[in-house]
mmCIF file of C-alpha atoms in Angstrom:
data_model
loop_
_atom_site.group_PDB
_atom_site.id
_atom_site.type_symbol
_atom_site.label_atom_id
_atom_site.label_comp_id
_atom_site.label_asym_id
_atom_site.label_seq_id
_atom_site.Cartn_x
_atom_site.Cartn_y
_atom_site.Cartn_z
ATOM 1 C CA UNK Y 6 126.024 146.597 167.779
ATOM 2 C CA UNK Y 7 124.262 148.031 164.542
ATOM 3 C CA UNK Y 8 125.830 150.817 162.516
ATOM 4 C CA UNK Y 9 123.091 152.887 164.535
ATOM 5 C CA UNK Y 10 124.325 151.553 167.738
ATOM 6 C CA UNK Y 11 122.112 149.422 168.508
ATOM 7 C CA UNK Y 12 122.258 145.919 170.865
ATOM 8 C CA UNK Y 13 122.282 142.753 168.000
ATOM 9 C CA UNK Y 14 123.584 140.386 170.553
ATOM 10 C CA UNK Y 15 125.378 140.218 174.164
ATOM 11 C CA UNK Y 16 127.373 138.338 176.760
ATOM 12 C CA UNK Y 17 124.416 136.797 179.301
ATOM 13 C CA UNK Y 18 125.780 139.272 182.330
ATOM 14 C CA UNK Y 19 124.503 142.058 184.675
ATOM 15 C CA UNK Y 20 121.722 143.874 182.517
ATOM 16 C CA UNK Y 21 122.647 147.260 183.683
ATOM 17 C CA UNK Y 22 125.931 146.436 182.077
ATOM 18 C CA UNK Y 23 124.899 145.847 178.429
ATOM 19 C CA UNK Y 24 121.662 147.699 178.882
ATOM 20 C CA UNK Y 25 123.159 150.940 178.587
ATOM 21 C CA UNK Y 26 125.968 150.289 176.079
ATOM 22 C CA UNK Y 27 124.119 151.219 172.921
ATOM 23 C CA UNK Y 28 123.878 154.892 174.409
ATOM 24 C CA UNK Y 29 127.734 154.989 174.745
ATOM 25 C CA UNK Y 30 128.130 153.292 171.491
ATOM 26 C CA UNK Y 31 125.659 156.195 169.858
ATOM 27 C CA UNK Y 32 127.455 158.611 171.641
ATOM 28 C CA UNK Y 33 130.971 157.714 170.175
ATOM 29 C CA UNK Y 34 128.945 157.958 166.605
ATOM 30 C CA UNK Y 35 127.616 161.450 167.506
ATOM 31 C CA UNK Y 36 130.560 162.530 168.917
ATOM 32 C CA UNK Y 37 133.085 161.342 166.327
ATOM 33 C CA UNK Y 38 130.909 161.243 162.954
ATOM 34 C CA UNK Y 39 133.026 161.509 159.816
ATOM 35 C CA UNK Y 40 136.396 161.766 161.875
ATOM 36 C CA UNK Y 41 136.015 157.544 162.304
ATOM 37 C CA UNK Y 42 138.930 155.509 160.567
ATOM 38 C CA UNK Y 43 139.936 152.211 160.387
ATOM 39 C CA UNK Y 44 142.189 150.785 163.571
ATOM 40 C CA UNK Y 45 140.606 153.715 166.089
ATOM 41 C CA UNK Y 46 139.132 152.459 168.895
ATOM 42 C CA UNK Y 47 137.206 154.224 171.766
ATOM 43 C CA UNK Y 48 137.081 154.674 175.426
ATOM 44 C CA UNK Y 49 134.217 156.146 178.253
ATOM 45 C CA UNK Y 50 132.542 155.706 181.614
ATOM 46 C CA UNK Y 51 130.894 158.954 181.677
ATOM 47 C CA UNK Y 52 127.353 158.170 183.128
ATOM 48 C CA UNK Y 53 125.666 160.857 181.464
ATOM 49 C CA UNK Y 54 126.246 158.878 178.087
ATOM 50 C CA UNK Y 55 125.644 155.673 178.725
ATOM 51 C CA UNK Y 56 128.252 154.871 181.360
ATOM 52 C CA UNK Y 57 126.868 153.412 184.405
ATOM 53 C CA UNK Y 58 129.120 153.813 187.440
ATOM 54 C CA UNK Y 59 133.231 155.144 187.077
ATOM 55 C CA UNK Y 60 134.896 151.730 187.449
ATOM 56 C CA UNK Y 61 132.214 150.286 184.627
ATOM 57 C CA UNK Y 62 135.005 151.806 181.837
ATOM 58 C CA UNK Y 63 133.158 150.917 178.095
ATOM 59 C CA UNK Y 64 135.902 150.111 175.500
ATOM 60 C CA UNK Y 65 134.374 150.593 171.497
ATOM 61 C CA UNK Y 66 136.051 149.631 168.338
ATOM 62 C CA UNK Y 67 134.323 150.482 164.884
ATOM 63 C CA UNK Y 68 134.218 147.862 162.850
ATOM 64 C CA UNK Y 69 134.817 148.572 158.987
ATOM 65 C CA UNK Y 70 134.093 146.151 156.299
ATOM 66 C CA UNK Y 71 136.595 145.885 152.831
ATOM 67 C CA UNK Y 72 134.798 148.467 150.466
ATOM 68 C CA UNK Y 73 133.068 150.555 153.190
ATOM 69 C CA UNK Y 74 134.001 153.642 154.003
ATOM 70 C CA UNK Y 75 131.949 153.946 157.415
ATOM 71 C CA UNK Y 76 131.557 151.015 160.388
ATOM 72 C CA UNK Y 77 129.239 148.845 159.414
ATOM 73 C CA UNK Y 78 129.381 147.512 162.721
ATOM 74 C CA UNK Y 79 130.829 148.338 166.208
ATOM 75 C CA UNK Y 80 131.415 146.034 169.185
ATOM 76 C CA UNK Y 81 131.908 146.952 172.415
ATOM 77 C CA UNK Y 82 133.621 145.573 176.376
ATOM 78 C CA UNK Y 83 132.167 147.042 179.571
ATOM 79 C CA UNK Y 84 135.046 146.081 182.530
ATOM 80 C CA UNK Y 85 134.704 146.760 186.276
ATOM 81 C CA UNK Y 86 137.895 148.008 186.682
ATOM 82 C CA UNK Y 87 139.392 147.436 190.665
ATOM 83 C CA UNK Y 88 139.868 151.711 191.188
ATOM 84 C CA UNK Y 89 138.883 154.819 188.663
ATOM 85 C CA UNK Y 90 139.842 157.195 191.327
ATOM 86 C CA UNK Y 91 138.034 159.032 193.706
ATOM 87 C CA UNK Y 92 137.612 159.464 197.795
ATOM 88 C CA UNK Y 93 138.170 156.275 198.575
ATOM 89 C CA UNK Y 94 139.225 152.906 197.272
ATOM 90 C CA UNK Y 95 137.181 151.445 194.773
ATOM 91 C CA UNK Y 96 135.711 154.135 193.244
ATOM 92 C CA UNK Y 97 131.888 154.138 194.804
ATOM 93 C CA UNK Y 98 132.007 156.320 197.971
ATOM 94 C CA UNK Y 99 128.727 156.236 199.622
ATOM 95 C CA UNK Y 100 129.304 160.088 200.900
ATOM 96 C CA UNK Y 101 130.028 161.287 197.789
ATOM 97 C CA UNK Y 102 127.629 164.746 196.716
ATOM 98 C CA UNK Y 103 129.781 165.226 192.896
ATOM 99 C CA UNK Y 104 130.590 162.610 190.086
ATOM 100 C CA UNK Y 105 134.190 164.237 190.780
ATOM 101 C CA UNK Y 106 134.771 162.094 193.890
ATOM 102 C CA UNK Y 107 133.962 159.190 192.332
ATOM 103 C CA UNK Y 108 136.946 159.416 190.530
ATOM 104 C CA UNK Y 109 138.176 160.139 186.408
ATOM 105 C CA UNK Y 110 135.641 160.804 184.169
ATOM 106 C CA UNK Y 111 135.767 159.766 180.757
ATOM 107 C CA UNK Y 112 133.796 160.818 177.963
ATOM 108 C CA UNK Y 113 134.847 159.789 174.401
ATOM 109 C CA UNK Y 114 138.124 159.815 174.177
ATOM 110 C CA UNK Y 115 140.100 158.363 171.437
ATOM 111 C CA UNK Y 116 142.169 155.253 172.912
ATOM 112 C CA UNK Y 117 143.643 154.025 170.120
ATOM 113 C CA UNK Y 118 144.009 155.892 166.996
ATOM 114 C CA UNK Y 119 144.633 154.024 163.608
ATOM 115 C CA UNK Y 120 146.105 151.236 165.030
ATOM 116 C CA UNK Y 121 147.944 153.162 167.792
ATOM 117 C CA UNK Y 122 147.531 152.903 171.274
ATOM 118 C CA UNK Y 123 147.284 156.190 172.810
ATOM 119 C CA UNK Y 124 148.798 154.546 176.397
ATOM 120 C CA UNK Y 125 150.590 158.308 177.247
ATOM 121 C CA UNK Y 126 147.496 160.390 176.755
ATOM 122 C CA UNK Y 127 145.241 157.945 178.843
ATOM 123 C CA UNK Y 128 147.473 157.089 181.424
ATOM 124 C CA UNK Y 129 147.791 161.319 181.656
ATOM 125 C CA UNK Y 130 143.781 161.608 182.078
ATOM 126 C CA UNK Y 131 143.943 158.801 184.620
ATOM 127 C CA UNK Y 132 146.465 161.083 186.439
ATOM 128 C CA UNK Y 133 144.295 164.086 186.172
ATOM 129 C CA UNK Y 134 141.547 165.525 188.442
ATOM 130 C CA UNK Y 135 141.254 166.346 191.709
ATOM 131 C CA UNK Y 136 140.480 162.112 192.697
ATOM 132 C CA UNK Y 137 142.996 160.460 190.080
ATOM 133 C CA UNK Y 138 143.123 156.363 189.627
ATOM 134 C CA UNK Y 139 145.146 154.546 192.497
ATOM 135 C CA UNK Y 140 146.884 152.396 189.799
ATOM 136 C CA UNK Y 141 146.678 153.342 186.450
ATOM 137 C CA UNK Y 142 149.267 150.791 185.115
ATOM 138 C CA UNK Y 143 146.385 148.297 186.212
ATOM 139 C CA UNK Y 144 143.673 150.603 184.418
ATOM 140 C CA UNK Y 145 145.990 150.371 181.238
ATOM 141 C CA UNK Y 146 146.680 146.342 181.643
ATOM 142 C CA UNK Y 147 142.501 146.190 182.213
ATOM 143 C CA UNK Y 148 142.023 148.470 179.017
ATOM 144 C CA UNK Y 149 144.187 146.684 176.837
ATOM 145 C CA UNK Y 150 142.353 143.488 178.013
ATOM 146 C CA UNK Y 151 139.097 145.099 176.488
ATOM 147 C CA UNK Y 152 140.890 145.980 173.232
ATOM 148 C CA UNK Y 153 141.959 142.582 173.159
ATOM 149 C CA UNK Y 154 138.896 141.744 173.844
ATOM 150 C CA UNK Y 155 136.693 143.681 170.670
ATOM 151 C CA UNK Y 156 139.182 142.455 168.151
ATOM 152 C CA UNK Y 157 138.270 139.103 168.491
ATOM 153 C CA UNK Y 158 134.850 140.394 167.941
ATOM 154 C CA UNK Y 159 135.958 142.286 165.172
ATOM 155 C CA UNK Y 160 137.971 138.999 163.603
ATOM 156 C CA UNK Y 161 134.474 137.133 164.304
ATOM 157 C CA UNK Y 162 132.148 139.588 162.306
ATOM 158 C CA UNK Y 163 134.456 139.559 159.560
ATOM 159 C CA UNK Y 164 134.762 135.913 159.453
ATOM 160 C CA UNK Y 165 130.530 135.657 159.456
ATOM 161 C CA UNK Y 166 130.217 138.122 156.901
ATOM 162 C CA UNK Y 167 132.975 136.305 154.837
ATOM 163 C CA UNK Y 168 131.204 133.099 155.154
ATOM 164 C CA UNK Y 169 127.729 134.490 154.812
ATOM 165 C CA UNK Y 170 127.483 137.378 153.095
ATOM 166 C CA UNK Y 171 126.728 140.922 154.689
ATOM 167 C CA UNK Y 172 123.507 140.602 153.737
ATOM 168 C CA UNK Y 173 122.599 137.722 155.145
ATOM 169 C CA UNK Y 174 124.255 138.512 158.437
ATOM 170 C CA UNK Y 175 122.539 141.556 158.575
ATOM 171 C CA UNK Y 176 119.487 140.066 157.437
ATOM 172 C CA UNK Y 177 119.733 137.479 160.521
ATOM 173 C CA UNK Y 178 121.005 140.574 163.057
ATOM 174 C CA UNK Y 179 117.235 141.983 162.361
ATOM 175 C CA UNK Y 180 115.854 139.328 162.472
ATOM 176 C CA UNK Y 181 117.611 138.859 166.763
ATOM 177 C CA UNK Y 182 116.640 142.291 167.314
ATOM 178 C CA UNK Y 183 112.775 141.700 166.210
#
């Protein structure tokens, strides 16, 4: 994604996966402008930014540049985890009349900050609520998965821009969204 948080490129998967990831990627901008730092990365699944259903849980990781004080990218991992929480199994009861029973909510919250993994704050929030996740060591396994996941997109954009200038990478990342 852009600096604005905007699609450049994406895995060919569901469409109502990826398709709403640049409003949870703006949203973590809004949300967290000038507070950003290197090594912080990002977590949500709220549906009223950007999220889809609970178990689709979006993992986002700034991506800074040497000699840039703001992302000048950010990529992003939308998993399906197994159970959020909620009235039943699974997360998607059919009977449900409030996003509560669907399970844990989660809007922006810091996941990692700087480099450390917030694991006792988020496995508290999967805990909470009045539905919390079945399994949240599994959640936690799942997220660190999608953590995994971004760095190597983060270790790819640097490597491009190494190789090719920012310019010119930026240049060509236009050039896919036109």
């Amino acid at each position: 994604f852009s600096a604005e948080g905007h699609l450049i490129a994406n895995a060919p998967h569901m469409p109502v996966h990826l398709g709403s990831m640049g409003e949870s990627i703006q949203t973590v901008i809004h949300e967290n402008k000038g507070r950003m730092q290197p090594g912080d990365v990002f977590v949500l699944n709220d549906p009223y930014h950007g999220g889809t259903h609970l178990p689709d849980i979006t993992v986002i990781t700034p991506v800074y540049l040497d000699g840039h004080s703001a992302p000048v990218f950010y990529v992003g991992s939308r998993g399906h985890h197994a159970d959020a929480g909620g009235l039943t199994p699974g997360s998607m009861p059919p009977f449900s009349t409030r996003i509560e029973e669907e399970g844990v909510q989660i809007d922006n919250v810091k996941l990692v900050e700087a480099g450390h993994l917030r694991e006792a704050e988020m496995v508290a929030l999967l805990q909470s609520g009045e539905y919390p996740s079945r399994n949240p060591a599994q959640n936690m396994a799942d997220l660190k998965a999608q953590i995994a996941a971004n760095e190597k997109g983060v270790q790819e954009l640097r490597r491009m821009v190494d190789q090719f200038g920012l310019d010119v990478v930026q240049a060509y990342m236009r050039h896919v969204q036109d």
